[in-house]
Coordinates of C-alpha atoms in Angstrom, one line a residue:
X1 CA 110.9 40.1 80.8
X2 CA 106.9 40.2 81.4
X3 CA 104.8 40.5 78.7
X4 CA 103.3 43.2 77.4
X5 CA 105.9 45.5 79.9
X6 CA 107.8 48.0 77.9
X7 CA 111.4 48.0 79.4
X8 CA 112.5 51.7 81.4
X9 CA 115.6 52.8 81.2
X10 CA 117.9 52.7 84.4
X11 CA 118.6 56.7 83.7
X12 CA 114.5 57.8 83.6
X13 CA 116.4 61.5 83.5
X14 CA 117.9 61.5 80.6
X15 CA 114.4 60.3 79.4
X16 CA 112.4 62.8 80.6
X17 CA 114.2 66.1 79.6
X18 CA 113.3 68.0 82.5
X19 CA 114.1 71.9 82.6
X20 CA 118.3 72.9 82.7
X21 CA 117.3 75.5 85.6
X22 CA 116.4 73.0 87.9
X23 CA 113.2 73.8 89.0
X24 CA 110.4 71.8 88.9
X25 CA 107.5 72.6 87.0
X26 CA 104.3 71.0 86.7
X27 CA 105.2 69.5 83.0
X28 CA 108.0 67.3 84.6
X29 CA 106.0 66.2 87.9
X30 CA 103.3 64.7 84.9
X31 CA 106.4 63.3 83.3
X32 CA 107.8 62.0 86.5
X33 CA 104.2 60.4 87.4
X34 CA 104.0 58.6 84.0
X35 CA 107.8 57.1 84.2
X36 CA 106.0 56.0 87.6
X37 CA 103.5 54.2 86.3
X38 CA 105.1 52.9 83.6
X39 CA 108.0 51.3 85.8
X40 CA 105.7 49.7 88.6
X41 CA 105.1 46.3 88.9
X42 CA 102.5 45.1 87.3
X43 CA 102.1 42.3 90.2
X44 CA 102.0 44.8 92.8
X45 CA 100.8 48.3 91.3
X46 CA 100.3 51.6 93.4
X47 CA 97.6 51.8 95.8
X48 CA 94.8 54.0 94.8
X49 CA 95.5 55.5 97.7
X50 CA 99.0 56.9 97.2
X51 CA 97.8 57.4 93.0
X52 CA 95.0 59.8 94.5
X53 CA 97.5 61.7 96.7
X54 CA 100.3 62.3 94.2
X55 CA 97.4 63.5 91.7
X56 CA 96.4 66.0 94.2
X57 CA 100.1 67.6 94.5
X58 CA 99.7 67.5 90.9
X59 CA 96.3 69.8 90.9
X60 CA 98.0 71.5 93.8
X61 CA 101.2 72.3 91.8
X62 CA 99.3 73.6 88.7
X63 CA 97.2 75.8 90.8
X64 CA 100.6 77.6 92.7
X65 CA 101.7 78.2 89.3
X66 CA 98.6 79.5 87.8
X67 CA 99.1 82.0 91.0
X68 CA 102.5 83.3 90.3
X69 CA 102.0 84.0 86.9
X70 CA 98.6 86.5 87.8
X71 CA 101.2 87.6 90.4
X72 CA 103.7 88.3 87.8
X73 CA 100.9 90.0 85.8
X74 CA 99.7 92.0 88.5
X75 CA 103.6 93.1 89.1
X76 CA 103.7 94.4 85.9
X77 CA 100.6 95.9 85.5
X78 CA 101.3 97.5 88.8
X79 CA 105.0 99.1 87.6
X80 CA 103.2 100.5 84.8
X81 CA 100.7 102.3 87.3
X82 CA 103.4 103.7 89.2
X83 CA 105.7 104.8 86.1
X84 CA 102.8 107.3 84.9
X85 CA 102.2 108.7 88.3
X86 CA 105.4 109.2 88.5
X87 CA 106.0 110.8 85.3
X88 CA 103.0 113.4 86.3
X89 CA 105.3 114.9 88.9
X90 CA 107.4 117.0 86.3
X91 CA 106.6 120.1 86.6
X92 CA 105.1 120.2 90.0
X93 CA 106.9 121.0 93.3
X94 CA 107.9 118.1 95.6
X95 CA 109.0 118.5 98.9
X96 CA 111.0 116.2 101.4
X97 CA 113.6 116.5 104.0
X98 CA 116.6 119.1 103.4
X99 CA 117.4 122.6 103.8
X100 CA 117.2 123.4 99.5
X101 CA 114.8 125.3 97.4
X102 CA 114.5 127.0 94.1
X103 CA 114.5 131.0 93.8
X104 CA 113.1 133.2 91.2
X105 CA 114.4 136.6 90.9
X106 CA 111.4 139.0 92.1
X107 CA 109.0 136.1 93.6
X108 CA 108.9 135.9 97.3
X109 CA 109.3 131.9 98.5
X110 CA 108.1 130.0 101.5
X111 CA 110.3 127.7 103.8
X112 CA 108.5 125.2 105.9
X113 CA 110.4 123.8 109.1
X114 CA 108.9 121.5 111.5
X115 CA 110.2 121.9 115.4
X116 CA 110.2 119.5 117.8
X117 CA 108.7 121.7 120.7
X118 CA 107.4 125.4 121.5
X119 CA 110.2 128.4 120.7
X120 CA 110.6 131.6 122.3
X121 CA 112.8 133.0 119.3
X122 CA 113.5 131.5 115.5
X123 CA 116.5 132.5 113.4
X124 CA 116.5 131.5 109.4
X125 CA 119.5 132.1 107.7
X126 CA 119.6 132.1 103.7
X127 CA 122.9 130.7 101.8
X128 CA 123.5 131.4 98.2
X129 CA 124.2 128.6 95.6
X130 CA 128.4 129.3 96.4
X131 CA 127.5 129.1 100.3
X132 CA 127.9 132.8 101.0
X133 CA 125.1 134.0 103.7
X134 CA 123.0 136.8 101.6
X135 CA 119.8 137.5 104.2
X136 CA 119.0 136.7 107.7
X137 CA 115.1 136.8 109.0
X138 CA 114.1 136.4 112.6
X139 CA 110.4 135.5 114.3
X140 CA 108.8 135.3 117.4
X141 CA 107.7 132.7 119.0
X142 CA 106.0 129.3 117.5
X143 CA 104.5 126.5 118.3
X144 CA 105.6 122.8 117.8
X145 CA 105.1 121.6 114.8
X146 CA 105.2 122.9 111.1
X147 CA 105.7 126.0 110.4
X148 CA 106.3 128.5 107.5
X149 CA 107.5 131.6 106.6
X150 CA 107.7 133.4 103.4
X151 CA 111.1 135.2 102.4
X152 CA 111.0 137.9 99.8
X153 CA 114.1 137.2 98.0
X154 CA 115.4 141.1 98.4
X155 CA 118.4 142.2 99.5
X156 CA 118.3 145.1 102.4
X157 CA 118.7 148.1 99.4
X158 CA 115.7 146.2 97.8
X159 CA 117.4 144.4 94.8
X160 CA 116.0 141.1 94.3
X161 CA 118.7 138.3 94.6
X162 CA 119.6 136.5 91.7
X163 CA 117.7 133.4 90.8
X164 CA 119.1 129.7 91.7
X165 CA 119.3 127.0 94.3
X166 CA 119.5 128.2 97.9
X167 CA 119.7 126.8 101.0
X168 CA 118.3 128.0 104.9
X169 CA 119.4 127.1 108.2
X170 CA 116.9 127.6 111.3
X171 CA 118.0 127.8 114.7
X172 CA 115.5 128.3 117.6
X173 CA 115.3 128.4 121.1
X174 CA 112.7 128.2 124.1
X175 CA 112.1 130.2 126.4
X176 CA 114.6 128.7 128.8
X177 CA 117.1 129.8 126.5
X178 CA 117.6 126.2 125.4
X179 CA 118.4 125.2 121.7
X180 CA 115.0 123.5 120.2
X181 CA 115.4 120.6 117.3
X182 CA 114.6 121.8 114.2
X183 CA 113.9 119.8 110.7
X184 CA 113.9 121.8 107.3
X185 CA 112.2 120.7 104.3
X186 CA 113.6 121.1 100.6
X187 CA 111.6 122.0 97.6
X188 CA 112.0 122.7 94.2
X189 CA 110.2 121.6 90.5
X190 CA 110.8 118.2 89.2
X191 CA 112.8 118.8 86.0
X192 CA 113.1 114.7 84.9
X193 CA 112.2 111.5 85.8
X194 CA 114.2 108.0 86.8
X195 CA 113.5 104.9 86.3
X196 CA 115.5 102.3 88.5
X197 CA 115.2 98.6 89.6
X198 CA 114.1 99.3 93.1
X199 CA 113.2 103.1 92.9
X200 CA 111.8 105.7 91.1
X201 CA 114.0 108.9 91.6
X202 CA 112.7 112.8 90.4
X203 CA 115.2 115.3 89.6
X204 CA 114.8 118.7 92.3
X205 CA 117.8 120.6 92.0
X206 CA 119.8 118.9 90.3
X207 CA 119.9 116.2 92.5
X208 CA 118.3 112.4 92.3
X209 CA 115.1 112.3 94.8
X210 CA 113.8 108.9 95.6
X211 CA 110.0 109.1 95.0
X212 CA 109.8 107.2 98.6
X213 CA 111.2 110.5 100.6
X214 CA 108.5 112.8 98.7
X215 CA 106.5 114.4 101.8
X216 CA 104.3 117.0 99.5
X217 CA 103.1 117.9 96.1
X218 CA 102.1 121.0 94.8
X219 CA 100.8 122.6 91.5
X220 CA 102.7 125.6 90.2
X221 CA 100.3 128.6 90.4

């Protein structure tokens, strides 16, 4: 043995307790370095060269993590953000793709539909919450695009209809007599709130939205 040189133990792992969930942090690459240094010949010690570069993945190490933990704090901070904006959506009505909406007995409601070319003639067809038809209303031509119409909510002897979830159904046709593509868009109030992994969902209708497929918000007047 030479002088002065403190003996390493074959197993430098077991010495240097590095982390059970094997990944390596910037702790154990120091630790690793030092059993380096501590184990090389004395008669033949590491160039300053190769000591300047593994100090460099070192700094460069330290600085990655530094990053991913202003990234994980930035993640959090940004999951908080979206949670409050989320939770200011009860009480306002969303919209997104369907063919649902919410009726209050007396108040008229509008149903937007978006068609994928010009129409000659427009059928909408109302559906109560049990799936029974309960009004029909029919337009003139329209352009392509969005487009609304309101629908009182009255029955043909003027009683309002009771209120609940109903559904439309709008079929429309150019002027060759050819059937035109429709989509329908669902509203209704947000009652409650979700909070998943992935996703945020809002409750319309009794049914889970996913915050992604909102297309429109609007205050209650």
């Amino acid at each position: 043995m030479i002088p002065g040189v403190t003996p390493v133990p074959e197993n430098t792992t077991s010495g240097l307790n590095l982390s059970t969930d094997k990944s390596m942090g910037k702790d154990d690459f120091l630790k690793l370095l030092i059993a380096q240094l501590s184990a090389q010949d004395p008669l033949d010690p590491m160039g300053a060269q190769d000591f300047s570069a593994q100090l460099a993945q070192f700094s460069g190490l330290e600085q990655m993590t530094n990053v991913n933990i202003n990234l994980e704090k930035l993640q959090q901070q940004q999951a908080v953000s979206q949670n409050t904006s989320v939770i200011n959506l009860i009480g306002k009505t969303v919209e997104s793709a369907g063919n649902t909406f919410n009726h209050v007995a007396g108040a008229s409601k509008v149903l937007s539909y978006s068609l994928n070319g010009g129409a000659e003639s427009i059928q909408i067809e109302i559906f109560d919450m049990a799936g029974s038809q309960v009004d029909t209303v029919k337009l003139g031509s329209q352009g392509k695009g969005k487009n609304q119409v309101s629908w009182d909510g009255f029955d043909n002897q003027g009683n309002p209809f009771a209120a609940g979830t109903y559904s439309f159904v709008v079929t429309a046709s150019n002027y060759a007599g050819q059937t035109v593509p429709v989509t329908t868009f669902s509203s209704g109030l947000v009652s409650d709130v979700v909070f998943g992994e992935g996703e945020n969902y809002v409750i319309v209708n009794g049914k889970e939205l996913p915050i992604s497929a909102i297309k429109r918000v609007r205050i209650n007047q």
